[in-house]
Short mmCIF file of N, CA and C in Angstrom, two decimals:
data_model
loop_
_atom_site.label_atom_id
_atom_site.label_comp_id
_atom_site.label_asym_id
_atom_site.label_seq_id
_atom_site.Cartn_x
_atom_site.Cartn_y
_atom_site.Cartn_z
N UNK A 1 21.21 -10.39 -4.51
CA UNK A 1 20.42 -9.19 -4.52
C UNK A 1 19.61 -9.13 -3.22
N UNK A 2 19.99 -7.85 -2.60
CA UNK A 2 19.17 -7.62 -0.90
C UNK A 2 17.84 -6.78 -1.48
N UNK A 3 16.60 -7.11 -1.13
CA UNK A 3 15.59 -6.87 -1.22
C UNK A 3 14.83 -6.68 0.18
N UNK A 4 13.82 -5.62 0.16
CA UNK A 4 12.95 -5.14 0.90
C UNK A 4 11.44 -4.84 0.17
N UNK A 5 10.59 -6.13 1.25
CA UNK A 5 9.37 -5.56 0.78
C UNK A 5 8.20 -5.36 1.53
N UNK A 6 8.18 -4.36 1.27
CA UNK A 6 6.75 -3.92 2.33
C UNK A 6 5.28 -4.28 2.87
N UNK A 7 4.56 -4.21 3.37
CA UNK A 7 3.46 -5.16 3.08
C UNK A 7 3.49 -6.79 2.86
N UNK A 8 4.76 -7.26 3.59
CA UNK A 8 4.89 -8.91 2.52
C UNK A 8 4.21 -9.51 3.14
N UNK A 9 3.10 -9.57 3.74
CA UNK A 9 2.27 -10.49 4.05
C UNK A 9 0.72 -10.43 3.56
N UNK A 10 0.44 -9.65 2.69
CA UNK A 10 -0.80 -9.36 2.19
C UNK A 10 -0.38 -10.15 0.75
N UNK A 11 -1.59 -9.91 -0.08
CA UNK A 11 -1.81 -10.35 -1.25
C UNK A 11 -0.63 -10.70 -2.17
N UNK A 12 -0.81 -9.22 -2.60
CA UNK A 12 0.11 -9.03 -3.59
C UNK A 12 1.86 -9.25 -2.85
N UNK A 13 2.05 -8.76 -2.12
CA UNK A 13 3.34 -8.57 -1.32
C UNK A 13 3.76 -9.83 -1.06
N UNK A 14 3.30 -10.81 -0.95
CA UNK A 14 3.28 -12.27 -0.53
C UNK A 14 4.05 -13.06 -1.83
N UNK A 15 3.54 -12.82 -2.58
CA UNK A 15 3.79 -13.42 -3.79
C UNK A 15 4.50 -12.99 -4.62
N UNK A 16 5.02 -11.34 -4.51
CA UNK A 16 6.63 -10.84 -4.85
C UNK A 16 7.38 -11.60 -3.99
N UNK A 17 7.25 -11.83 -3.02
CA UNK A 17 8.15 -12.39 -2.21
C UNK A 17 8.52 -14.12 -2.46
N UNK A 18 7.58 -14.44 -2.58
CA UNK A 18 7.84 -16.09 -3.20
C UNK A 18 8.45 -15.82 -4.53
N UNK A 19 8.06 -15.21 -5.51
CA UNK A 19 9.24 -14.91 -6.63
C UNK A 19 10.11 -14.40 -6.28
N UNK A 20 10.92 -13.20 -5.63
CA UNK A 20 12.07 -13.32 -5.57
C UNK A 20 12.59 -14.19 -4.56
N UNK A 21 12.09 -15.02 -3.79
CA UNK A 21 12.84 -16.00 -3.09
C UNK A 21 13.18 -17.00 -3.79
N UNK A 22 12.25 -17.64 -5.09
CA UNK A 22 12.58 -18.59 -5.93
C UNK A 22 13.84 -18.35 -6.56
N UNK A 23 13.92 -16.79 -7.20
CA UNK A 23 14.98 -16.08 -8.07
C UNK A 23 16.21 -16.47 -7.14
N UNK A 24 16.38 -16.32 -5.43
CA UNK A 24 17.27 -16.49 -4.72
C UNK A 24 17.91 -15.30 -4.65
N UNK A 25 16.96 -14.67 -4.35
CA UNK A 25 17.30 -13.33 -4.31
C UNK A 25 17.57 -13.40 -2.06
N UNK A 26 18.19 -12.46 -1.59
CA UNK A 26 17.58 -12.46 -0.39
C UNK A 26 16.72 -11.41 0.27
N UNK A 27 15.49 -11.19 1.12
CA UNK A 27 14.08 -10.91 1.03
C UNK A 27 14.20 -10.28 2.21
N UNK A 28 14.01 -9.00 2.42
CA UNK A 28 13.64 -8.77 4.01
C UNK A 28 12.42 -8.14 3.58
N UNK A 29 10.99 -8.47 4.69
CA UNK A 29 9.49 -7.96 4.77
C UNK A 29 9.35 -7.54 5.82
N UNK A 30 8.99 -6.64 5.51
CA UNK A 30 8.13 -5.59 6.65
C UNK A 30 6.25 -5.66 6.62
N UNK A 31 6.01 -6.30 7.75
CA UNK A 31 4.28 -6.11 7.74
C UNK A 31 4.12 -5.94 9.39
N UNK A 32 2.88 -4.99 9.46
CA UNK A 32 2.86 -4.62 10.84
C UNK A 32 1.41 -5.66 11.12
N UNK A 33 1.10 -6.44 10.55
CA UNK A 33 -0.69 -7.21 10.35
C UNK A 33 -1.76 -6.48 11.04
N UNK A 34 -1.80 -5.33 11.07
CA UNK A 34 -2.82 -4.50 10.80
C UNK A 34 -4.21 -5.23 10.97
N UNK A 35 -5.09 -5.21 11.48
CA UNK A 35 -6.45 -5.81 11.70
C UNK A 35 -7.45 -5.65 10.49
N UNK A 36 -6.95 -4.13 9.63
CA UNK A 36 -7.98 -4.37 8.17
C UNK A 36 -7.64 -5.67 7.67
N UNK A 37 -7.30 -6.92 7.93
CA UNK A 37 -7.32 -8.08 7.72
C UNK A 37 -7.04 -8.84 8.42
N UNK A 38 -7.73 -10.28 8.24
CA UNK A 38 -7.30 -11.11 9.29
C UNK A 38 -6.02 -11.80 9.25
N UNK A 39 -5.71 -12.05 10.51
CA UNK A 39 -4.08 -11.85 10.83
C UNK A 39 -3.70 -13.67 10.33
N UNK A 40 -4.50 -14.57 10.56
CA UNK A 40 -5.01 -15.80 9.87
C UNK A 40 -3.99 -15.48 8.24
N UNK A 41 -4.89 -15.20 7.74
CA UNK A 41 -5.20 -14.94 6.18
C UNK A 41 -3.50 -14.28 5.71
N UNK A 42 -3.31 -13.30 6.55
CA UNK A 42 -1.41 -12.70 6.13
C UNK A 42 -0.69 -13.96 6.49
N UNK A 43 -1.02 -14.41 7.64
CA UNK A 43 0.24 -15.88 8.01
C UNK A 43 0.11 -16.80 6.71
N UNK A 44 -0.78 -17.23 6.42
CA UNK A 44 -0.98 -18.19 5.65
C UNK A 44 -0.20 -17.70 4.10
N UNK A 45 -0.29 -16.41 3.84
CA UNK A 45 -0.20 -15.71 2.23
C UNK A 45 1.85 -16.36 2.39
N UNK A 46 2.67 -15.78 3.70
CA UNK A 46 3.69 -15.89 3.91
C UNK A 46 4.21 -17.26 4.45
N UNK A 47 3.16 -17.97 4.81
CA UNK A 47 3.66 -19.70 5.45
C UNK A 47 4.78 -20.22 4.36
N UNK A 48 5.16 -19.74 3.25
CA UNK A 48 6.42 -20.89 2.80
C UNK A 48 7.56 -19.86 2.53
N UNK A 49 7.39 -18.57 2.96
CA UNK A 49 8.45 -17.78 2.77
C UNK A 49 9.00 -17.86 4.42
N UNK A 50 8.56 -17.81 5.25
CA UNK A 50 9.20 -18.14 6.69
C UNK A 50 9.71 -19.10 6.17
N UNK A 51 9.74 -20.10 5.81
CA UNK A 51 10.01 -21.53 6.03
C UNK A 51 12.11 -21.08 5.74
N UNK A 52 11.79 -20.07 4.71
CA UNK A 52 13.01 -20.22 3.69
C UNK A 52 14.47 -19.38 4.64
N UNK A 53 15.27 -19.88 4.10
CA UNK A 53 16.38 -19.20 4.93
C UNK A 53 16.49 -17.54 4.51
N UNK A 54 16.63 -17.37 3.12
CA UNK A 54 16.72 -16.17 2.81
C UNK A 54 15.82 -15.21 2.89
N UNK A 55 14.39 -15.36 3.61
CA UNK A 55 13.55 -14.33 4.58
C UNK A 55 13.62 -14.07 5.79
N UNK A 56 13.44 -12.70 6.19
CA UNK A 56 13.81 -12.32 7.34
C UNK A 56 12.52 -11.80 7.53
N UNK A 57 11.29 -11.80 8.28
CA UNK A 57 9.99 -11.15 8.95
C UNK A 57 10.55 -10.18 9.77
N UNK A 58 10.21 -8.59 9.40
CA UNK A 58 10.02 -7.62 10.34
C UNK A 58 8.87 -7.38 10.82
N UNK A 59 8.25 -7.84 11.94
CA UNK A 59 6.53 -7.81 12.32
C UNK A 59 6.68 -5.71 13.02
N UNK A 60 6.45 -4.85 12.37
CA UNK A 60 6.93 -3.56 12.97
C UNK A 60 5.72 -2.75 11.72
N UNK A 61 5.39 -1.31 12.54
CA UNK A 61 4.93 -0.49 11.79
C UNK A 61 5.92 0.19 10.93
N UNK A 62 6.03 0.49 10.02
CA UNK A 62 6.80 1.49 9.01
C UNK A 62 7.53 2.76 9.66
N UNK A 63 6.12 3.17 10.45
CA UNK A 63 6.42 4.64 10.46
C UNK A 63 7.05 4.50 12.04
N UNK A 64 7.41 3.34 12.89
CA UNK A 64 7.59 3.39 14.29
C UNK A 64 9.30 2.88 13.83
N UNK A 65 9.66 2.83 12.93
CA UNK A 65 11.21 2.16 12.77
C UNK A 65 11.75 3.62 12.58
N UNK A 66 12.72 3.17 13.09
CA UNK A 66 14.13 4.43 13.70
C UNK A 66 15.06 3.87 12.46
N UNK A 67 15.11 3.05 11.42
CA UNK A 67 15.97 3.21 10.19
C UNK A 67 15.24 1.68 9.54
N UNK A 68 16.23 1.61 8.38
CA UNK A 68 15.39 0.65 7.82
C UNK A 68 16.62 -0.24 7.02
N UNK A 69 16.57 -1.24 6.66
CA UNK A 69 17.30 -2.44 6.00
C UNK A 69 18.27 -1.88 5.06
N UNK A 70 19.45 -2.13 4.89
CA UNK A 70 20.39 -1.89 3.77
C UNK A 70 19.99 -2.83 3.13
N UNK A 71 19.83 -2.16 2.06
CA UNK A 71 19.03 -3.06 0.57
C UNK A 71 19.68 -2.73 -0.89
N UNK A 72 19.44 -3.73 -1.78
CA UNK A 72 19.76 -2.96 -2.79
C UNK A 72 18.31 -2.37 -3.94
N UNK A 73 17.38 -2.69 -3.50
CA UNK A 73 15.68 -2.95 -4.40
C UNK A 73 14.99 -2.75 -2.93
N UNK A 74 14.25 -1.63 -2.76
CA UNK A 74 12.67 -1.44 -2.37
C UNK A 74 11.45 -1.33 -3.16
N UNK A 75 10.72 -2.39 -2.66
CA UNK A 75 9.42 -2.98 -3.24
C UNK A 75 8.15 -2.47 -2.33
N UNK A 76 7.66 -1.28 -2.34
CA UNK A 76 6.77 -0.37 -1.23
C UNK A 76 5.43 -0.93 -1.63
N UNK A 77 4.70 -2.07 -0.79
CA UNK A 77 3.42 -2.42 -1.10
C UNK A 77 2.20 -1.82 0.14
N UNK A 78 2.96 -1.74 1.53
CA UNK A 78 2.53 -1.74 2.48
C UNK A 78 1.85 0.22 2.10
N UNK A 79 -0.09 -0.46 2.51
CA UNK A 79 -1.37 0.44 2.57
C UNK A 79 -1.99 -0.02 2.97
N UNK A 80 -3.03 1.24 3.67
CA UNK A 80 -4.57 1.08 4.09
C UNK A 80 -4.93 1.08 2.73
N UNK A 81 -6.21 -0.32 2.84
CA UNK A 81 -6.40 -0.47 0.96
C UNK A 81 -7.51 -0.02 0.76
N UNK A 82 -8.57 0.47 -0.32
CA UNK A 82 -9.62 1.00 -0.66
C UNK A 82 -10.03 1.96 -0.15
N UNK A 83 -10.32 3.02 -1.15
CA UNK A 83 -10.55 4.33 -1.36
C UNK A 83 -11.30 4.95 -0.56
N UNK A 84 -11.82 4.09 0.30
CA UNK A 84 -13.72 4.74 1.02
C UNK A 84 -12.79 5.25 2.62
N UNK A 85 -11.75 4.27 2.65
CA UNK A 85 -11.47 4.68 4.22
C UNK A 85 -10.40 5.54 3.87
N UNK A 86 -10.27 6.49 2.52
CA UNK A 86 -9.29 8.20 2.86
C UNK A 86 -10.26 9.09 3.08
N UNK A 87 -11.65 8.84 3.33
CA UNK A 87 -12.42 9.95 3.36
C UNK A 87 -13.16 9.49 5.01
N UNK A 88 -13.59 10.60 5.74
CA UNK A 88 -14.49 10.67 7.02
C UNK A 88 -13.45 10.18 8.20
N UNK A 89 -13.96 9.48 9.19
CA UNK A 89 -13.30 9.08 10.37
C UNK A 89 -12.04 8.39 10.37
N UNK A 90 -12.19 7.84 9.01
CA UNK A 90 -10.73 6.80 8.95
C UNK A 90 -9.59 7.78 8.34
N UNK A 91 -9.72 8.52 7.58
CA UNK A 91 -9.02 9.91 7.36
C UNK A 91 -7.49 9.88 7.95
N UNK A 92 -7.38 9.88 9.05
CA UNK A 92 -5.95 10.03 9.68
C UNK A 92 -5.70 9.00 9.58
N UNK A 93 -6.06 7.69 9.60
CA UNK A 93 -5.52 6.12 9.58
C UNK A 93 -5.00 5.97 8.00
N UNK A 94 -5.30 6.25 7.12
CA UNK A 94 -5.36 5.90 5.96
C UNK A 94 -4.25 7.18 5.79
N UNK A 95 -3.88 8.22 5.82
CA UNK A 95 -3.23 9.48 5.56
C UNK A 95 -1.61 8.55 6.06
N UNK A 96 -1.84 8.25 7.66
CA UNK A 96 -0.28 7.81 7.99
C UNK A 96 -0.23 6.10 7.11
N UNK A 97 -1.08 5.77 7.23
CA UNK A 97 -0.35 4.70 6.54
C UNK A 97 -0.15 4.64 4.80
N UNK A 98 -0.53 5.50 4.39
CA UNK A 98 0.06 5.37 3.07
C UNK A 98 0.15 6.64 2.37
N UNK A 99 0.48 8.03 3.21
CA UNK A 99 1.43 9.04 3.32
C UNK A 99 2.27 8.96 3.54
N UNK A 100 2.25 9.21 4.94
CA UNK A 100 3.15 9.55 5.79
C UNK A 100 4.64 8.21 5.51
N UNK A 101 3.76 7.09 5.66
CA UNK A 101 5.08 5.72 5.33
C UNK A 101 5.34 5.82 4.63
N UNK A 102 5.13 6.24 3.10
CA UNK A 102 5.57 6.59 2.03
C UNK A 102 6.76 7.36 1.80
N UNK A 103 6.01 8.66 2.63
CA UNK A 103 7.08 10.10 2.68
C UNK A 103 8.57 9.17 3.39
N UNK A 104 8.17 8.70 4.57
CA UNK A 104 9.07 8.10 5.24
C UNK A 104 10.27 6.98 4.77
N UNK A 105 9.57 6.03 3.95
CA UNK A 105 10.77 5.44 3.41
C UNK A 105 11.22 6.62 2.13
N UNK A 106 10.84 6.94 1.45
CA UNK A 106 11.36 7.94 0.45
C UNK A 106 12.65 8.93 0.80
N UNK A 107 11.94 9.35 2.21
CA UNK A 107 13.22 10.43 2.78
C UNK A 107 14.87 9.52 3.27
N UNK A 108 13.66 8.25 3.22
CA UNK A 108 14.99 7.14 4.13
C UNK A 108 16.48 7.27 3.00
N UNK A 109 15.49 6.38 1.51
CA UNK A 109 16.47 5.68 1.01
C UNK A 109 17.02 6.38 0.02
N UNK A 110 16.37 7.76 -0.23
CA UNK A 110 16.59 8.99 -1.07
C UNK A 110 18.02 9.48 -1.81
N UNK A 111 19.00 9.33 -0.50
CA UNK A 111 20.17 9.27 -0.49
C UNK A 111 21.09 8.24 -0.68
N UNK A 112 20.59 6.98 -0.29
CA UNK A 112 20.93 5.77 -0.40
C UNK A 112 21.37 5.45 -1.57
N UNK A 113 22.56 4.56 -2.09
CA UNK A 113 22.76 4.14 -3.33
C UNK A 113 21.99 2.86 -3.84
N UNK A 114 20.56 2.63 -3.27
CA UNK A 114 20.11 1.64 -3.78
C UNK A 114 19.56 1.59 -5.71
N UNK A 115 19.16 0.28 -5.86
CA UNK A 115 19.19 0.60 -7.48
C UNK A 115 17.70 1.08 -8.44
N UNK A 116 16.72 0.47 -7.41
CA UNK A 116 15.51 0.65 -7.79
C UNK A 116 14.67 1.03 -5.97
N UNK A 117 13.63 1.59 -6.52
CA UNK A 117 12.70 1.87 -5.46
C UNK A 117 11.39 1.80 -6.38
N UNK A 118 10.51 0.74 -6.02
CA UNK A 118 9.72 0.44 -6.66
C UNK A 118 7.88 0.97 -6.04
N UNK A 119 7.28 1.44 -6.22
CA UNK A 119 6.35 2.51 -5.30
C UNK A 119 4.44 1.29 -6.01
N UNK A 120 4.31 0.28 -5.51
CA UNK A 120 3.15 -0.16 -5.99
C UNK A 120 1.66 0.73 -5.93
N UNK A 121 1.09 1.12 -6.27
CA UNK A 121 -0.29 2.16 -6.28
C UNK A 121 -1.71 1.35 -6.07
N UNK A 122 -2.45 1.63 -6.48
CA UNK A 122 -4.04 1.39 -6.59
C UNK A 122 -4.77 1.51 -7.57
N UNK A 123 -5.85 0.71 -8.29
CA UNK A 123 -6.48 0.76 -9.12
C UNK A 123 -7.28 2.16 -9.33
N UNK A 124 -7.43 2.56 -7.88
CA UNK A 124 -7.84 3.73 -7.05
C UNK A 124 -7.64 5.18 -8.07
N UNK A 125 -6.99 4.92 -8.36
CA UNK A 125 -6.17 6.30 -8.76
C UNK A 125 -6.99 5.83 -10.72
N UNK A 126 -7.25 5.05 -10.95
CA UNK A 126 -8.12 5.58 -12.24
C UNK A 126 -9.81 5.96 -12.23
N UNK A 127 -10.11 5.76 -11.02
CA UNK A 127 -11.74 6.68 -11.09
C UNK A 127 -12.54 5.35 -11.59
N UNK A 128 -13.44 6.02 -11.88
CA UNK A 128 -14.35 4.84 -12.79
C UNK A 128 -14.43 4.82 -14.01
N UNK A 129 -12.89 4.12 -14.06
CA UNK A 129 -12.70 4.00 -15.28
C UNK A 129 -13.37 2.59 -16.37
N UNK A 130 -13.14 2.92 -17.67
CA UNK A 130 -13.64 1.46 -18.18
C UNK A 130 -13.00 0.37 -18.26
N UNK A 131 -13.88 -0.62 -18.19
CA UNK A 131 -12.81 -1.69 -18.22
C UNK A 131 -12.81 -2.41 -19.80
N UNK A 132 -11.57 -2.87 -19.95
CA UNK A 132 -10.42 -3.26 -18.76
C UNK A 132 -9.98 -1.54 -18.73
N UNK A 133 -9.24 -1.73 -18.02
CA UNK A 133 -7.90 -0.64 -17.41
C UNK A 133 -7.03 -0.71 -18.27
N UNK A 134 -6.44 -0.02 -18.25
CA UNK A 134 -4.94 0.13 -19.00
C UNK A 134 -3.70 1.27 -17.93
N UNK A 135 -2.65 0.87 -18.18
CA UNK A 135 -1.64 1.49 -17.29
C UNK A 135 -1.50 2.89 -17.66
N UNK A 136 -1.70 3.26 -19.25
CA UNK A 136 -1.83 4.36 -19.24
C UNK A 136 -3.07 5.11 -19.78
N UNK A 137 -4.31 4.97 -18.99
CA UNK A 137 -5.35 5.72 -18.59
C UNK A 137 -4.99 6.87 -18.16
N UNK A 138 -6.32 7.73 -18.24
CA UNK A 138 -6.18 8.88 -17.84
C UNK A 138 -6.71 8.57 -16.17
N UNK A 139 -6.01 9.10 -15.01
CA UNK A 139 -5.90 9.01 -13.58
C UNK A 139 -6.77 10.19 -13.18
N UNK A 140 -8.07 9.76 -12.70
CA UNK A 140 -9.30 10.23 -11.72
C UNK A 140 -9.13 10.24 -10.41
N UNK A 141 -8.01 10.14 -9.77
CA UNK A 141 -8.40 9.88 -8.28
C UNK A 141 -9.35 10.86 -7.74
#
């Protein structure tokens, strides 16, 4: 199974990726390391998935690639994260990176016979809600 995942050097993205590398699945990641984090902190999340044969590191922005991986599973993690920077000066930073890249792989693989396209979100999108959360809350963004 050819896999693509976005964001694989952040948190969450890091650690889909060590599960399906365990599964033996094979893994291609896309992370551009972006400075909203330290670039430290992404190496380290990915230090045993380099190691592995069946990862391939794309260090590239989303929206600067002229096509993208034949895959059979896209795993879309890659965002500007928390809610405060879609509003004021950061506005256009936050719009292309988790618009516009969005729109962008969507239009990519749209046509594509892949089997899943998997779209990860934000807590963001339930407001202030109570906790705990539940998946199907009513959505405040």
């Amino acid at each position: 199974m050819k896999t693509l995942v976005t964001g694989c050097a952040g948190f969450i993205g890091s650690h889909l990726v060590d599960k399906l590398l365990e599964q033996g699945c094979e893994v291609i990641g896309i992370d551009c390391f972006t400075d909203y984090y330290q670039r430290g902190t992404k190496e380290a999340n990915i230090s045993t998935a380099v190691k592995n044969k069946n990862f391939k590191l794309i260090e590239e922005d989303i929206l600067e690639m002229e096509k993208y991986p034949d895959v059979d599973y896209v795993f879309h993690l890659a965002a500007q994260a928390g809610v405060r920077a879609s509003w004021g000066k950061s506005f256009e930073i936050y719009t292309r990176n988790n618009v516009q890249a969005t729109q962008k792989l969507l239009e990519f693989y749209k046509d594509l016979n892949i089997k899943k396209f998997v779209y990860a979100s934000s807590s963001s999108v339930y407001g202030d809600a109570e906790l705990p959360m539940k998946e199907n809350s009513l959505l405040k963004p």
